[in-house]
CSV table of C-alpha atoms in Angstrom, one decimal:
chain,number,residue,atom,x,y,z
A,17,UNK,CA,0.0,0.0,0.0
A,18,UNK,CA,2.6,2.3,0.9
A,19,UNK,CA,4.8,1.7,-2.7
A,20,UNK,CA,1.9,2.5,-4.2
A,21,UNK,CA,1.2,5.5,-2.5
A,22,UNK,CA,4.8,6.7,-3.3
A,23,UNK,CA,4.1,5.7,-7.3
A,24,UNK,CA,0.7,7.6,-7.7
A,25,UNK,CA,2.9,10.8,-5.9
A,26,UNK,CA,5.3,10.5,-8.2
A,27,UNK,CA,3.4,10.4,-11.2
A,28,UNK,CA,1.4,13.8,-9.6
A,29,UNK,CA,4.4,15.2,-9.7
A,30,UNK,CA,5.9,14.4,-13.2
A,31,UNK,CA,2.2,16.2,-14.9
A,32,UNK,CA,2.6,19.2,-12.5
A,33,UNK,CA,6.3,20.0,-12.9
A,34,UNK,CA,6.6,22.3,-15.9
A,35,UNK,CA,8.9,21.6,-18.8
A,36,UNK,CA,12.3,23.3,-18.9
A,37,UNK,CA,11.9,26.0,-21.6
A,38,UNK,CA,14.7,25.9,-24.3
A,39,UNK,CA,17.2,28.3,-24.3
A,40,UNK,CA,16.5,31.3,-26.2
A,41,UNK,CA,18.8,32.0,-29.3
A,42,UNK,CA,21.1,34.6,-27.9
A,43,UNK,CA,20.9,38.0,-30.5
A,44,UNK,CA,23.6,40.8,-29.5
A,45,UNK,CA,22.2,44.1,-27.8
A,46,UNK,CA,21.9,47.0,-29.7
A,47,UNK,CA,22.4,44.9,-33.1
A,48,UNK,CA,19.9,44.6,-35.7
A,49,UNK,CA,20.3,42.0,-39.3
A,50,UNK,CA,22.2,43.7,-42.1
A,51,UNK,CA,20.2,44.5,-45.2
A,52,UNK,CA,21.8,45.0,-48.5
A,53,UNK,CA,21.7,47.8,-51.0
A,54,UNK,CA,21.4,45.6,-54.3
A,55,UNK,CA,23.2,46.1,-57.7
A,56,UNK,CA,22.4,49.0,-60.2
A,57,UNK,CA,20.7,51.7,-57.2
A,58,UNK,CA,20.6,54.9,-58.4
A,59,UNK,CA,23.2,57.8,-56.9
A,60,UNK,CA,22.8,61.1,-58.0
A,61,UNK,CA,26.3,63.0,-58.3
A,62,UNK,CA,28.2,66.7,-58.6
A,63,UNK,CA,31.3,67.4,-58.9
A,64,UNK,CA,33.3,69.5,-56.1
A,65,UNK,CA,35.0,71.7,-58.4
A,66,UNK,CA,34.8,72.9,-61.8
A,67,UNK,CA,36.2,70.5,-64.4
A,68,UNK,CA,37.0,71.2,-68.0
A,69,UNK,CA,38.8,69.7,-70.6
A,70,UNK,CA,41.4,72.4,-70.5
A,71,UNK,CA,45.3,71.0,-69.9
A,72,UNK,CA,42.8,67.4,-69.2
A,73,UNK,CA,44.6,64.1,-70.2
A,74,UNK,CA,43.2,60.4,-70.1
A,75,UNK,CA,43.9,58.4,-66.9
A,76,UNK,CA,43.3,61.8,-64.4
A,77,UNK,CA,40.7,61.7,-61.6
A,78,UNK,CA,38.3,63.8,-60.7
A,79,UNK,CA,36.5,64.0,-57.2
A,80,UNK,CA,32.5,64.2,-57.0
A,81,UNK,CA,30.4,64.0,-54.3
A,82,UNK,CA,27.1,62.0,-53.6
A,83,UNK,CA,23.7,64.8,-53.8
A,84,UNK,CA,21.3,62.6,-51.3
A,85,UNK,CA,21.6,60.1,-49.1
A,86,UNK,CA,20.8,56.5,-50.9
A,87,UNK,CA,18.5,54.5,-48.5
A,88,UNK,CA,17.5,51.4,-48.5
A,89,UNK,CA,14.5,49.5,-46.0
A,90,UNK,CA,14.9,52.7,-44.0
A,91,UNK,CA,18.7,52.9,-43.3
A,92,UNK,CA,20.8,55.1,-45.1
A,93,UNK,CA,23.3,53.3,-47.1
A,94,UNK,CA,25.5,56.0,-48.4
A,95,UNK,CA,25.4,59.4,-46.9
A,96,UNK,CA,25.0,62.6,-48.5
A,97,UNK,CA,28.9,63.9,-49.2
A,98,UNK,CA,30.3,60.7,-49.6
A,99,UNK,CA,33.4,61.1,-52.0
A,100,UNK,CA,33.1,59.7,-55.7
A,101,UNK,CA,35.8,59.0,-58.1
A,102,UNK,CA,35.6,59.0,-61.7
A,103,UNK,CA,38.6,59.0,-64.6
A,104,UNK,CA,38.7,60.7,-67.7
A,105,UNK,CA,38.4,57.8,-70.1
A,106,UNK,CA,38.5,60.3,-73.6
A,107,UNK,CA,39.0,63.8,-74.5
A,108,UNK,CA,39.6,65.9,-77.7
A,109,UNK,CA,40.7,69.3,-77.6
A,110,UNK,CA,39.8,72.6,-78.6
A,111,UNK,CA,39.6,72.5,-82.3
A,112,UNK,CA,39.8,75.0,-85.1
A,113,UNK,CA,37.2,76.0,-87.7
A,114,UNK,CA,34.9,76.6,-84.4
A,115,UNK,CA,35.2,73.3,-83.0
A,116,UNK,CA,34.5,72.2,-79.6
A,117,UNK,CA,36.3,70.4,-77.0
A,118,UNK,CA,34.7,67.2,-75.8
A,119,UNK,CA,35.7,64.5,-72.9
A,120,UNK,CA,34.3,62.1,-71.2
A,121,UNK,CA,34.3,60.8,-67.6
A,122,UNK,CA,33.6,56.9,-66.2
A,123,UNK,CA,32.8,57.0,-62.8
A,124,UNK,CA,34.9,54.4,-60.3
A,125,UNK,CA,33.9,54.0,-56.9
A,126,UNK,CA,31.9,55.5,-53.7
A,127,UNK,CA,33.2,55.5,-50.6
A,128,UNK,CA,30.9,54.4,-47.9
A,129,UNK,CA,31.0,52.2,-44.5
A,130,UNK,CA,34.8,52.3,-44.5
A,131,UNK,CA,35.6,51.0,-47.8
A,132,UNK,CA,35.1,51.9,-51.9
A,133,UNK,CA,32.4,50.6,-54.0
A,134,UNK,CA,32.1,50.2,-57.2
A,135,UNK,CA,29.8,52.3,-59.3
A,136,UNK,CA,29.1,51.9,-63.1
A,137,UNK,CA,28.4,55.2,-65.4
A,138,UNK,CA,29.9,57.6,-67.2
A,139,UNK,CA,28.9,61.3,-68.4
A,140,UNK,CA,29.9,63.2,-72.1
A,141,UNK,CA,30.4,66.7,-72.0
A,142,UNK,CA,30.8,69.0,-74.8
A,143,UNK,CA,32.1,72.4,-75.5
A,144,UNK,CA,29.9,75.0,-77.4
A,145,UNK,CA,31.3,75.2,-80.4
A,146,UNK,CA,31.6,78.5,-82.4
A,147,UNK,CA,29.6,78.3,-85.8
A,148,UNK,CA,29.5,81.6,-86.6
A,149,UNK,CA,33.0,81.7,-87.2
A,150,UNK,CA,33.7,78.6,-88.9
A,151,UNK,CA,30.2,79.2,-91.4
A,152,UNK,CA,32.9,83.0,-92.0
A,153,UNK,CA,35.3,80.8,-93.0
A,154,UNK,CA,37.4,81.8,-89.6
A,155,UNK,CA,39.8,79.2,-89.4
A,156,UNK,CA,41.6,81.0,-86.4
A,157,UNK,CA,38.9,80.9,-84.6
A,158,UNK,CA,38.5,77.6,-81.9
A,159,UNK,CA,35.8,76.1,-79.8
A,160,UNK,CA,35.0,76.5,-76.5
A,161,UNK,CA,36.2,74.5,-73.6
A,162,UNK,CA,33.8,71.8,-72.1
A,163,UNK,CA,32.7,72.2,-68.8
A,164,UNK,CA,31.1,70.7,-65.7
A,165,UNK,CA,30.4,72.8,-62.9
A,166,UNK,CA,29.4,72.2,-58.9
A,167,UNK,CA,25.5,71.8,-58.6
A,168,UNK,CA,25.2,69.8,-62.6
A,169,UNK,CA,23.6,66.7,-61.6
A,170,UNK,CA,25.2,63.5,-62.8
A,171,UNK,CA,22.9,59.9,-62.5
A,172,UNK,CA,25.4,56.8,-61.6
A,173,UNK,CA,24.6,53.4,-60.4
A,174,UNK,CA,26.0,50.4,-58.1
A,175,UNK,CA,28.1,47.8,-59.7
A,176,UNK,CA,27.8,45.7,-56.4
A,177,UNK,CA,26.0,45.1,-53.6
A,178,UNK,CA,26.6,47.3,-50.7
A,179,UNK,CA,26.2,45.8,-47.2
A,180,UNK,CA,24.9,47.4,-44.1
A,181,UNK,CA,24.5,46.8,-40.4
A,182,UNK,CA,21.4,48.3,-39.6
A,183,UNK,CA,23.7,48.3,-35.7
A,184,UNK,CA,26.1,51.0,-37.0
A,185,UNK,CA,23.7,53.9,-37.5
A,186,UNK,CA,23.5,54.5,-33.9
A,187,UNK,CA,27.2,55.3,-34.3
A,188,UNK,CA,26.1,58.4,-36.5
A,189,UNK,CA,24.0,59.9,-33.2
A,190,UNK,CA,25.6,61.5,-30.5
A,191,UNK,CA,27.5,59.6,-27.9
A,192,UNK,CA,26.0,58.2,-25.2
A,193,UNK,CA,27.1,59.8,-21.7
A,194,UNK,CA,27.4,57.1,-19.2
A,195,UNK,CA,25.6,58.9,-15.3
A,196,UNK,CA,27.7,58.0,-12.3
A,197,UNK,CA,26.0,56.1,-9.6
A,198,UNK,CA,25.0,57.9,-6.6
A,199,UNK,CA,26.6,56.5,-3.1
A,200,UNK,CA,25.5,54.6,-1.2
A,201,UNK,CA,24.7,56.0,2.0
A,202,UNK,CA,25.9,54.8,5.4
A,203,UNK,CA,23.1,52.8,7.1
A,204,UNK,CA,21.6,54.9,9.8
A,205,UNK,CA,22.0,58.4,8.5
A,206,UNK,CA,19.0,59.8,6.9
A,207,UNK,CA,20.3,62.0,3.6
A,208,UNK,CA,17.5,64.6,4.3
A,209,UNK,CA,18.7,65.6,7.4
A,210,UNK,CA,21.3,68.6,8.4
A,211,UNK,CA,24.9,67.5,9.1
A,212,UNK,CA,26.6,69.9,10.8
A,213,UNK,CA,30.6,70.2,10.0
A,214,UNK,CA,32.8,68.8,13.4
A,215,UNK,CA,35.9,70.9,12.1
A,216,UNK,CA,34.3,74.1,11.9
């Protein structure tokens, strides 16, 4: 009687004890999944300084700058004022009989999250060329220089997928300032009561 008394407990206590949960899949504070800024986004351009074909030669760089942030699923993926290179792939100069100067520029890379990425583009700019004179019959008379100047707006797209941690944009905000702890206070003294200086 009493072994079965002690079985019939037991098997009370089997149905009442709750399962162990599983561990929970441990996911790093603060972080959130990376998302990706796919292939052939568009990334409007300008250059930072005037560039014209005068005293240009194949194989130089010139500097742009992204026009607005690029975002992606809400996170901005390459900031406004990130640096962009390009290289003059052709030029012609100024010609005579009012010919203009042309050249062309392919764009290279961006720079953005610590690192260049490849873009895919290029732009064509022509000089005004001087008609007049050359329908005069002129031939000392040349073209005009081409010319692209800060604030012309220049369309280029990704030639690769850009990665993001979503975790890094809280680096952008400002820095977290860490509060000291307050003291802990001696048992028996009350803090909101007058203590009068011994030494005075």
């Amino acid at each position: 009687m009493t072994m079965t008394r002690i079985a019939l407990c037991a098997a009370l206590l089997a149905f009442t004890t709750p399962l162990a949960a599983e561990p929970a899949a441990s996911v790093p504070v603060g972080m959130a999944p990376s998302i990706i800024l796919p292939i052939n986004t568009l990334v409007v351009v300008t250059p930072i300084e005037e560039i014209t074909s005068k005293e240009m030669k194949v194989g130089q760089v010139r500097n742009f700058i992204v026009v607005n942030d690029v975002v992606e699923d809400g996170a901005v993926v390459i900031r406004r004022g990130a640096p962009v290179k390009a290289t003059v792939s052709w030029r012609t100069g100024k010609g005579i009989v009012g010919k203009s100067a042309k050249f062309e520029l392919t764009f290279d890379s961006v720079r953005a999250g610590g690192r260049d990425w490849r873009l895919r583009g290029s732009v064509r700019q022509e000089g005004r060329g001087n008609t007049t004179g050359a329908l005069l019959g002129a031939a000392i008379i040349t073209g005009r220089s081409a010319v692209i100047t800060p604030g012309q707006l220049i369309n280029v797209f990704t030639a690769e997928e850009i990665p993001f941690q979503q975790g890094r944009a809280a680096t952008y905000g400002a820095p977290v300032v860490q509060q000291p702890a307050s003291p802990a206070q001696p048992a028996g003294i009350n803090p909101n009561s007058a203590i009068r200086c011994i030494t005075c």
